[in-house]
Short mmCIF file of N, CA and C in Angstrom, two decimals:
data_model
loop_
_atom_site.label_atom_id
_atom_site.label_comp_id
_atom_site.label_asym_id
_atom_site.label_seq_id
_atom_site.Cartn_x
_atom_site.Cartn_y
_atom_site.Cartn_z
N MET A 1 -5.34 -19.23 20.47
CA MET A 1 -5.16 -17.81 20.14
C MET A 1 -3.79 -17.58 20.80
N ALA A 2 -3.25 -16.46 19.93
CA ALA A 2 -2.10 -15.90 20.64
C ALA A 2 -2.10 -14.34 20.48
N THR A 3 -1.32 -13.67 21.31
CA THR A 3 -1.29 -12.38 21.39
C THR A 3 -0.08 -11.76 20.60
N PHE A 4 -0.28 -10.97 19.64
CA PHE A 4 0.61 -10.25 18.88
C PHE A 4 0.58 -8.78 19.30
N GLN A 5 1.87 -8.27 19.07
CA GLN A 5 2.24 -6.80 19.20
C GLN A 5 2.60 -6.35 17.91
N LEU A 6 2.01 -5.33 17.42
CA LEU A 6 2.04 -4.89 15.92
C LEU A 6 2.40 -3.36 15.92
N ASP A 7 3.31 -2.98 15.15
CA ASP A 7 3.48 -1.53 14.86
C ASP A 7 3.06 -1.03 13.65
N ILE A 8 1.73 -0.51 13.45
CA ILE A 8 1.07 -0.24 12.37
C ILE A 8 0.80 1.38 12.26
N ASN A 9 1.23 1.96 11.28
CA ASN A 9 1.05 3.39 11.09
C ASN A 9 1.67 4.26 12.27
N ASN A 10 2.69 3.71 12.77
CA ASN A 10 3.25 4.24 14.09
C ASN A 10 2.54 4.21 15.32
N THR A 11 1.90 3.34 15.48
CA THR A 11 0.99 3.12 16.60
C THR A 11 0.94 1.57 16.88
N LYS A 12 1.31 1.34 18.31
CA LYS A 12 1.29 0.04 18.66
C LYS A 12 -0.09 -0.57 19.01
N HIS A 13 -0.28 -1.86 18.43
CA HIS A 13 -1.53 -2.47 18.50
C HIS A 13 -1.28 -3.88 19.17
N LYS A 14 -2.15 -4.40 19.84
CA LYS A 14 -2.03 -5.57 20.39
C LYS A 14 -3.40 -6.43 19.94
N VAL A 15 -3.05 -7.68 19.32
CA VAL A 15 -4.27 -8.28 18.93
C VAL A 15 -4.04 -9.68 19.28
N GLU A 16 -5.14 -10.20 19.43
CA GLU A 16 -5.35 -11.76 19.74
C GLU A 16 -6.09 -12.47 18.84
N VAL A 17 -5.24 -13.21 17.90
CA VAL A 17 -5.74 -14.03 16.93
C VAL A 17 -5.03 -15.36 16.79
N THR A 18 -5.63 -16.15 16.06
CA THR A 18 -4.81 -17.64 15.79
C THR A 18 -3.68 -17.40 15.07
N GLU A 19 -2.46 -18.06 15.54
CA GLU A 19 -1.46 -18.06 14.62
C GLU A 19 -1.54 -18.62 13.32
N GLY A 20 -0.79 -18.02 12.39
CA GLY A 20 -1.11 -18.03 11.01
C GLY A 20 -2.11 -17.23 10.30
N THR A 21 -2.81 -16.41 11.11
CA THR A 21 -3.68 -15.47 10.45
C THR A 21 -3.13 -14.49 9.54
N SER A 22 -3.88 -14.36 8.31
CA SER A 22 -3.11 -13.34 7.54
C SER A 22 -3.27 -11.77 8.16
N LEU A 23 -1.93 -11.21 7.65
CA LEU A 23 -1.83 -9.94 8.18
C LEU A 23 -3.09 -9.02 7.59
N LEU A 24 -3.50 -9.35 6.37
CA LEU A 24 -4.79 -8.58 5.75
C LEU A 24 -5.86 -8.73 6.61
N TRP A 25 -6.22 -9.93 7.15
CA TRP A 25 -7.46 -10.13 7.93
C TRP A 25 -7.09 -9.27 9.31
N VAL A 26 -6.00 -9.30 9.86
CA VAL A 26 -5.70 -8.63 11.21
C VAL A 26 -5.95 -7.08 10.84
N LEU A 27 -5.50 -6.53 9.91
CA LEU A 27 -5.78 -5.06 9.63
C LEU A 27 -7.16 -4.88 9.29
N ARG A 28 -7.77 -5.72 8.44
CA ARG A 28 -9.19 -5.42 8.17
C ARG A 28 -10.26 -5.69 9.11
N GLU A 29 -10.24 -6.84 9.75
CA GLU A 29 -11.15 -7.32 10.66
C GLU A 29 -11.00 -7.11 12.16
N HIS A 30 -9.62 -7.02 12.54
CA HIS A 30 -9.48 -6.70 13.90
C HIS A 30 -9.04 -5.44 14.27
N LEU A 31 -8.62 -4.62 13.19
CA LEU A 31 -8.09 -3.23 13.50
C LEU A 31 -8.84 -2.13 12.98
N GLY A 32 -9.79 -2.59 11.92
CA GLY A 32 -10.66 -1.47 11.26
C GLY A 32 -9.98 -0.76 10.21
N LEU A 33 -8.73 -1.28 9.87
CA LEU A 33 -7.95 -0.55 8.83
C LEU A 33 -8.47 -1.25 7.24
N THR A 34 -9.62 -0.72 6.87
CA THR A 34 -10.20 -1.40 5.61
C THR A 34 -9.72 -0.71 4.36
N GLY A 35 -8.73 0.03 4.43
CA GLY A 35 -8.08 0.72 3.01
C GLY A 35 -7.20 -0.26 2.24
N THR A 36 -6.77 -1.20 3.08
CA THR A 36 -6.04 -2.44 2.60
C THR A 36 -7.19 -3.37 2.07
N LYS A 37 -7.23 -3.56 0.73
CA LYS A 37 -8.26 -4.35 0.16
C LYS A 37 -8.08 -5.93 0.05
N TYR A 38 -9.13 -6.52 0.17
CA TYR A 38 -8.91 -8.02 -0.18
C TYR A 38 -9.60 -8.41 -1.64
N SER A 39 -8.74 -8.87 -2.28
CA SER A 39 -9.21 -9.09 -3.78
C SER A 39 -9.03 -10.53 -4.20
N CYS A 40 -7.97 -10.73 -4.60
CA CYS A 40 -7.66 -12.23 -5.08
C CYS A 40 -7.17 -13.09 -4.00
N GLY A 41 -6.69 -12.83 -2.94
CA GLY A 41 -6.25 -13.58 -1.86
C GLY A 41 -5.06 -14.56 -2.08
N ILE A 42 -4.49 -14.39 -3.23
CA ILE A 42 -3.44 -15.29 -3.54
C ILE A 42 -2.11 -14.41 -3.94
N GLY A 43 -2.04 -13.12 -3.74
CA GLY A 43 -1.09 -12.30 -3.95
C GLY A 43 -0.65 -11.99 -5.45
N GLN A 44 -1.82 -12.22 -6.20
CA GLN A 44 -1.62 -11.72 -7.74
C GLN A 44 -1.99 -10.35 -7.88
N CYS A 45 -2.71 -9.77 -7.35
CA CYS A 45 -3.48 -8.54 -7.89
C CYS A 45 -2.90 -7.06 -7.09
N GLY A 46 -2.42 -7.16 -5.90
CA GLY A 46 -1.84 -6.05 -5.19
C GLY A 46 -2.74 -5.24 -4.60
N ALA A 47 -3.81 -5.47 -4.44
CA ALA A 47 -4.92 -4.50 -3.74
C ALA A 47 -4.54 -4.50 -2.46
N CYS A 48 -3.81 -5.53 -1.57
CA CYS A 48 -3.76 -5.66 -0.42
C CYS A 48 -2.34 -5.01 -0.10
N MET A 49 -1.70 -4.28 -0.82
CA MET A 49 -0.35 -3.86 -0.63
C MET A 49 -0.04 -2.97 0.64
N VAL A 50 0.77 -3.36 1.37
CA VAL A 50 1.17 -2.52 2.54
C VAL A 50 2.85 -2.25 2.43
N HIS A 51 3.36 -1.51 3.41
CA HIS A 51 4.78 -1.35 3.38
C HIS A 51 5.19 -2.06 4.82
N ILE A 52 6.23 -2.87 4.73
CA ILE A 52 6.78 -3.55 5.84
C ILE A 52 8.11 -3.02 5.92
N ASP A 53 8.52 -2.36 6.91
CA ASP A 53 9.96 -1.80 6.87
C ASP A 53 10.36 -0.81 5.68
N ASN A 54 9.11 -0.28 4.92
CA ASN A 54 9.44 0.64 3.88
C ASN A 54 9.35 -0.25 2.74
N GLU A 55 9.10 -1.52 2.69
CA GLU A 55 9.08 -2.19 1.33
C GLU A 55 7.71 -2.79 1.08
N PRO A 56 7.27 -2.69 -0.15
CA PRO A 56 5.89 -3.01 -0.38
C PRO A 56 5.76 -4.40 -0.50
N MET A 57 4.65 -4.95 0.12
CA MET A 57 4.37 -6.47 0.42
C MET A 57 2.97 -6.58 0.38
N ARG A 58 2.43 -7.80 -0.20
CA ARG A 58 1.09 -8.02 -0.07
C ARG A 58 0.57 -8.72 1.08
N ALA A 59 -0.25 -8.12 1.64
CA ALA A 59 -0.58 -8.43 3.21
C ALA A 59 -1.37 -9.72 3.10
N CYS A 60 -2.16 -10.03 1.98
CA CYS A 60 -2.86 -11.26 2.09
C CYS A 60 -1.83 -12.59 2.05
N LEU A 61 -0.64 -12.45 1.80
CA LEU A 61 0.28 -13.54 1.75
C LEU A 61 1.05 -13.64 3.00
N LEU A 62 0.94 -12.65 4.02
CA LEU A 62 1.85 -12.48 5.22
C LEU A 62 0.94 -12.95 6.45
N GLN A 63 1.73 -13.66 7.10
CA GLN A 63 1.14 -14.23 8.48
C GLN A 63 1.55 -13.31 9.57
N VAL A 64 0.48 -12.92 10.22
CA VAL A 64 0.81 -11.88 11.45
C VAL A 64 1.81 -12.20 12.24
N ASP A 65 2.10 -13.65 12.64
CA ASP A 65 3.20 -14.23 13.24
C ASP A 65 4.63 -13.51 13.05
N ASN A 66 4.71 -13.45 11.73
CA ASN A 66 5.98 -13.23 11.12
C ASN A 66 6.40 -11.58 11.14
N TYR A 67 5.17 -10.80 11.56
CA TYR A 67 5.49 -9.32 11.53
C TYR A 67 5.13 -8.54 12.82
N ALA A 68 5.19 -9.38 13.92
CA ALA A 68 4.95 -8.98 15.18
C ALA A 68 6.04 -8.62 16.08
N ASP A 69 7.30 -8.71 15.48
CA ASP A 69 8.54 -8.43 16.16
C ASP A 69 9.21 -7.34 15.83
N GLY A 70 8.69 -5.98 15.89
CA GLY A 70 9.44 -4.86 15.76
C GLY A 70 9.37 -4.25 14.26
N GLN A 71 8.91 -5.07 13.32
CA GLN A 71 8.73 -4.40 11.84
C GLN A 71 7.53 -3.34 12.08
N LYS A 72 8.00 -2.32 11.27
CA LYS A 72 7.00 -1.18 11.12
C LYS A 72 6.07 -1.51 9.84
N ILE A 73 5.00 -1.47 10.11
CA ILE A 73 3.77 -1.66 9.13
C ILE A 73 3.13 -0.40 8.64
N LYS A 74 3.06 -0.18 7.58
CA LYS A 74 2.45 1.10 7.04
C LYS A 74 1.13 0.53 6.19
N THR A 75 -0.08 1.05 6.34
CA THR A 75 -1.15 0.98 5.33
C THR A 75 -1.63 2.09 4.65
N ILE A 76 -2.31 2.14 3.85
CA ILE A 76 -2.73 3.45 3.03
C ILE A 76 -3.38 4.41 4.01
N GLU A 77 -3.89 4.03 5.12
CA GLU A 77 -4.34 5.08 6.28
C GLU A 77 -3.04 5.83 7.00
N GLY A 78 -1.94 5.22 6.84
CA GLY A 78 -0.97 5.78 7.45
C GLY A 78 -0.11 6.76 6.66
N LEU A 79 -0.36 6.78 5.38
CA LEU A 79 0.32 7.89 4.42
C LEU A 79 0.05 9.19 4.85
N SER A 80 -1.12 9.58 5.19
CA SER A 80 -1.38 10.95 5.82
C SER A 80 -2.73 10.88 6.55
N LYS A 81 -2.89 11.79 7.46
CA LYS A 81 -4.13 11.75 8.29
C LYS A 81 -5.35 12.18 7.44
N ASN A 82 -5.15 13.17 6.44
CA ASN A 82 -6.14 13.72 5.72
C ASN A 82 -6.24 13.37 4.28
N GLY A 83 -5.44 12.26 3.93
CA GLY A 83 -5.46 11.96 2.41
C GLY A 83 -4.78 13.00 1.60
N ASP A 84 -3.69 13.60 2.17
CA ASP A 84 -3.11 14.63 1.45
C ASP A 84 -1.68 14.48 1.28
N HIS A 85 -1.26 13.08 1.26
CA HIS A 85 0.02 12.89 0.81
C HIS A 85 0.18 13.17 -0.54
N PRO A 86 1.24 13.70 -1.24
CA PRO A 86 1.49 14.11 -2.43
C PRO A 86 0.96 13.00 -3.56
N VAL A 87 1.26 11.88 -3.09
CA VAL A 87 0.87 10.82 -4.43
C VAL A 87 -0.57 10.89 -4.31
N GLN A 88 -1.24 10.88 -3.18
CA GLN A 88 -2.62 10.73 -2.96
C GLN A 88 -3.20 12.02 -3.68
N LYS A 89 -2.53 13.15 -3.67
CA LYS A 89 -3.08 14.44 -4.31
C LYS A 89 -2.77 14.20 -5.80
N ALA A 90 -1.81 13.77 -6.18
CA ALA A 90 -1.48 13.48 -7.66
C ALA A 90 -2.38 12.41 -8.21
N TRP A 91 -2.98 11.46 -7.58
CA TRP A 91 -3.90 10.65 -7.90
C TRP A 91 -5.14 11.23 -8.35
N ILE A 92 -5.74 12.28 -7.43
CA ILE A 92 -6.90 13.05 -7.82
C ILE A 92 -6.53 14.00 -8.81
N GLU A 93 -5.61 14.73 -8.84
CA GLU A 93 -5.14 15.63 -10.04
C GLU A 93 -5.33 14.95 -11.39
N ALA A 94 -4.74 13.72 -11.25
CA ALA A 94 -4.81 12.86 -12.57
C ALA A 94 -6.05 12.01 -13.09
N GLN A 95 -7.00 12.15 -11.90
CA GLN A 95 -8.34 11.52 -11.98
C GLN A 95 -7.89 9.95 -12.27
N ALA A 96 -6.98 9.37 -11.35
CA ALA A 96 -6.50 8.09 -11.66
C ALA A 96 -7.72 6.93 -11.38
N PRO A 97 -8.52 7.16 -10.34
CA PRO A 97 -9.46 6.08 -9.86
C PRO A 97 -10.48 6.01 -10.70
N GLN A 98 -11.07 4.88 -11.10
CA GLN A 98 -12.45 4.78 -11.71
C GLN A 98 -13.25 4.20 -10.60
N CYS A 99 -13.18 2.80 -10.40
CA CYS A 99 -14.09 2.15 -9.36
C CYS A 99 -13.36 2.39 -7.96
N GLY A 100 -11.96 2.59 -8.09
CA GLY A 100 -11.15 2.89 -6.79
C GLY A 100 -10.63 1.66 -6.01
N TYR A 101 -11.29 0.55 -6.44
CA TYR A 101 -10.90 -0.60 -5.54
C TYR A 101 -9.37 -1.02 -5.20
N CYS A 102 -8.66 -0.99 -6.45
CA CYS A 102 -7.34 -1.33 -6.35
C CYS A 102 -6.41 -0.05 -5.79
N GLN A 103 -7.04 1.05 -5.83
CA GLN A 103 -6.19 2.24 -5.60
C GLN A 103 -5.23 2.45 -4.47
N ALA A 104 -5.68 1.91 -3.65
CA ALA A 104 -4.85 1.76 -2.32
C ALA A 104 -3.48 0.98 -2.52
N GLY A 105 -3.59 0.02 -3.13
CA GLY A 105 -2.34 -1.00 -3.70
C GLY A 105 -1.68 -0.24 -4.47
N GLN A 106 -2.26 0.37 -5.46
CA GLN A 106 -1.55 1.33 -6.51
C GLN A 106 -0.90 2.36 -5.84
N ILE A 107 -1.54 3.01 -4.95
CA ILE A 107 -0.87 4.40 -4.33
C ILE A 107 0.45 3.76 -3.44
N MET A 108 0.29 2.65 -2.59
CA MET A 108 1.32 2.14 -1.84
C MET A 108 2.37 1.72 -2.68
N GLN A 109 2.40 0.99 -3.86
CA GLN A 109 3.37 0.70 -4.68
C GLN A 109 4.17 1.81 -5.26
N ALA A 110 3.18 3.01 -5.64
CA ALA A 110 3.64 4.23 -6.33
C ALA A 110 4.70 4.92 -5.28
N VAL A 111 4.17 4.78 -3.83
CA VAL A 111 4.89 5.55 -2.75
C VAL A 111 6.29 4.88 -2.81
N ALA A 112 6.44 3.48 -2.65
CA ALA A 112 7.59 2.78 -2.83
C ALA A 112 8.65 2.93 -3.80
N LEU A 113 7.79 3.13 -4.98
CA LEU A 113 8.87 3.37 -6.08
C LEU A 113 9.50 4.83 -5.96
N LEU A 114 8.66 5.76 -5.70
CA LEU A 114 9.27 7.12 -5.45
C LEU A 114 10.16 7.53 -4.20
N LYS A 115 10.02 6.55 -3.35
CA LYS A 115 11.17 6.50 -2.24
C LYS A 115 12.34 6.22 -2.81
N LYS A 116 12.46 5.07 -3.45
CA LYS A 116 13.65 4.47 -4.09
C LYS A 116 14.15 5.38 -5.45
N ASN A 117 13.20 5.80 -6.10
CA ASN A 117 13.53 6.25 -7.28
C ASN A 117 12.76 7.66 -7.51
N PRO A 118 13.06 8.77 -6.89
CA PRO A 118 12.11 10.01 -6.75
C PRO A 118 12.04 10.55 -8.37
N ASN A 119 12.53 10.17 -9.24
CA ASN A 119 12.30 10.73 -10.73
C ASN A 119 12.40 9.57 -11.74
N PRO A 120 11.64 8.64 -11.58
CA PRO A 120 11.56 7.62 -12.61
C PRO A 120 11.19 7.68 -13.99
N THR A 121 11.63 7.18 -14.93
CA THR A 121 11.34 7.25 -16.31
C THR A 121 9.68 6.49 -16.30
N ARG A 122 9.14 6.72 -17.49
CA ARG A 122 7.97 6.18 -17.72
C ARG A 122 8.16 4.51 -17.67
N GLU A 123 9.09 4.11 -18.45
CA GLU A 123 9.53 2.63 -18.26
C GLU A 123 9.79 2.16 -17.12
N GLU A 124 10.06 2.83 -16.15
CA GLU A 124 10.77 2.55 -14.64
C GLU A 124 9.35 2.39 -13.94
N ILE A 125 8.41 3.42 -14.25
CA ILE A 125 6.95 3.23 -13.53
C ILE A 125 6.42 1.98 -14.17
N LYS A 126 6.34 1.76 -15.27
CA LYS A 126 5.54 0.54 -15.81
C LYS A 126 6.30 -0.77 -15.30
N THR A 127 7.50 -0.64 -15.07
CA THR A 127 7.95 -2.00 -14.59
C THR A 127 7.74 -2.13 -13.14
N HIS A 128 7.98 -1.09 -12.36
CA HIS A 128 7.52 -1.17 -10.90
C HIS A 128 6.13 -1.32 -10.63
N MET A 129 5.21 -0.87 -11.43
CA MET A 129 4.05 -1.03 -11.10
C MET A 129 3.27 -2.18 -11.81
N ASN A 130 4.05 -3.00 -12.53
CA ASN A 130 3.50 -4.26 -13.38
C ASN A 130 3.19 -5.29 -12.17
N GLY A 131 2.02 -5.91 -12.21
CA GLY A 131 1.56 -6.67 -11.32
C GLY A 131 0.49 -6.12 -10.38
N ILE A 132 0.27 -4.74 -10.24
CA ILE A 132 -0.68 -4.32 -9.55
C ILE A 132 -1.98 -4.14 -10.43
N LEU A 133 -2.80 -5.02 -10.48
CA LEU A 133 -4.06 -4.93 -11.33
C LEU A 133 -5.21 -4.07 -11.09
N CYS A 134 -5.50 -3.40 -12.28
CA CYS A 134 -6.50 -2.65 -12.08
C CYS A 134 -7.65 -3.11 -13.17
N ARG A 135 -8.73 -3.53 -12.53
CA ARG A 135 -9.69 -4.13 -13.50
C ARG A 135 -10.36 -3.08 -14.51
N CYS A 136 -10.34 -2.05 -13.80
CA CYS A 136 -10.97 -0.72 -14.77
C CYS A 136 -10.01 -0.28 -15.98
N GLY A 137 -8.77 -0.65 -15.91
CA GLY A 137 -7.85 -0.38 -16.83
C GLY A 137 -7.58 0.90 -16.92
N THR A 138 -7.16 1.72 -15.93
CA THR A 138 -6.83 3.15 -15.68
C THR A 138 -5.24 3.28 -15.60
N TYR A 139 -4.70 2.39 -16.21
CA TYR A 139 -3.18 2.45 -16.29
C TYR A 139 -2.47 3.52 -16.68
N LEU A 140 -3.02 4.04 -17.67
CA LEU A 140 -2.43 5.24 -18.23
C LEU A 140 -2.57 6.70 -17.21
N ARG A 141 -3.75 6.70 -16.71
CA ARG A 141 -4.12 7.66 -15.52
C ARG A 141 -3.23 7.48 -14.21
N ILE A 142 -2.78 6.22 -14.08
CA ILE A 142 -1.93 5.86 -12.77
C ILE A 142 -0.39 6.25 -13.19
N ILE A 143 -0.09 6.08 -14.40
CA ILE A 143 1.29 6.51 -14.58
C ILE A 143 1.35 7.99 -14.67
N LYS A 144 0.33 8.69 -15.26
CA LYS A 144 0.37 10.07 -15.15
C LYS A 144 0.32 10.56 -13.69
N ALA A 145 -0.40 10.10 -12.83
CA ALA A 145 -0.50 10.37 -11.35
C ALA A 145 1.14 10.35 -10.89
N ILE A 146 1.71 9.14 -11.12
CA ILE A 146 3.09 8.91 -10.56
C ILE A 146 3.96 10.00 -11.24
N GLU A 147 3.92 10.35 -12.42
CA GLU A 147 4.82 11.51 -13.06
C GLU A 147 4.28 12.73 -12.37
N LEU A 148 3.32 13.03 -12.04
CA LEU A 148 2.95 14.29 -11.43
C LEU A 148 3.50 14.36 -10.03
N ALA A 149 3.33 13.11 -9.39
CA ALA A 149 4.06 13.08 -7.85
C ALA A 149 5.52 13.01 -8.00
N SER A 150 5.95 12.53 -8.88
CA SER A 150 7.52 12.68 -9.06
C SER A 150 8.13 14.15 -9.12
N LYS A 151 7.24 15.07 -9.51
CA LYS A 151 7.46 16.48 -9.73
C LYS A 151 7.56 17.12 -8.30
N THR A 152 6.83 16.61 -7.29
CA THR A 152 6.61 17.01 -5.82
C THR A 152 7.78 16.33 -5.03
N PRO A 153 8.62 17.25 -4.73
CA PRO A 153 9.79 16.81 -3.82
C PRO A 153 9.34 16.20 -2.56
N THR A 154 8.36 16.53 -2.02
CA THR A 154 7.84 15.88 -0.65
C THR A 154 7.05 14.46 -0.79
N SER A 155 7.18 14.01 -2.27
CA SER A 155 6.35 12.78 -2.23
C SER A 155 7.20 11.60 -1.85
N ILE A 156 8.38 11.69 -1.55
CA ILE A 156 9.05 10.76 -1.02
C ILE A 156 9.44 10.66 0.66
N GLU A 157 9.06 11.76 1.04
CA GLU A 157 9.20 12.08 2.62
C GLU A 157 8.35 10.82 3.38
N ASN A 158 7.14 10.51 2.93
CA ASN A 158 6.38 9.72 3.88
C ASN A 158 6.51 8.29 3.53
#
């Protein structure tokens, strides 16, 4: 076992886990941040998307050892305390989720897009969101939600 210091959602956490433990399992099992989902476990679906230093990354592929030295990790819980981040609000307005399982990953990917490109075209949205899988097939509603969020200037602040 090794002890790691992590900066998650602007809070310092100390965890004791085996070296090589997946960041996803540290978040879910050790810190109770269950918004980040386990789905495929091989980085193909995107349900486990988090931001590391503002870059979207798949937590199931990341070993905690590599992210314990000053990187800022943000999970879906860190977007807003009350679930009222502009992208989350747009998700509700567009009725994007169906089962909801992939939505945390979808939202985290959308937030990353809007930070880099606050006014993306539909094609840019499709390209950026490609690879974040939704088994329910709500892709058109997801695109609509991102388009709605892009019209809210504060969507890129968080």
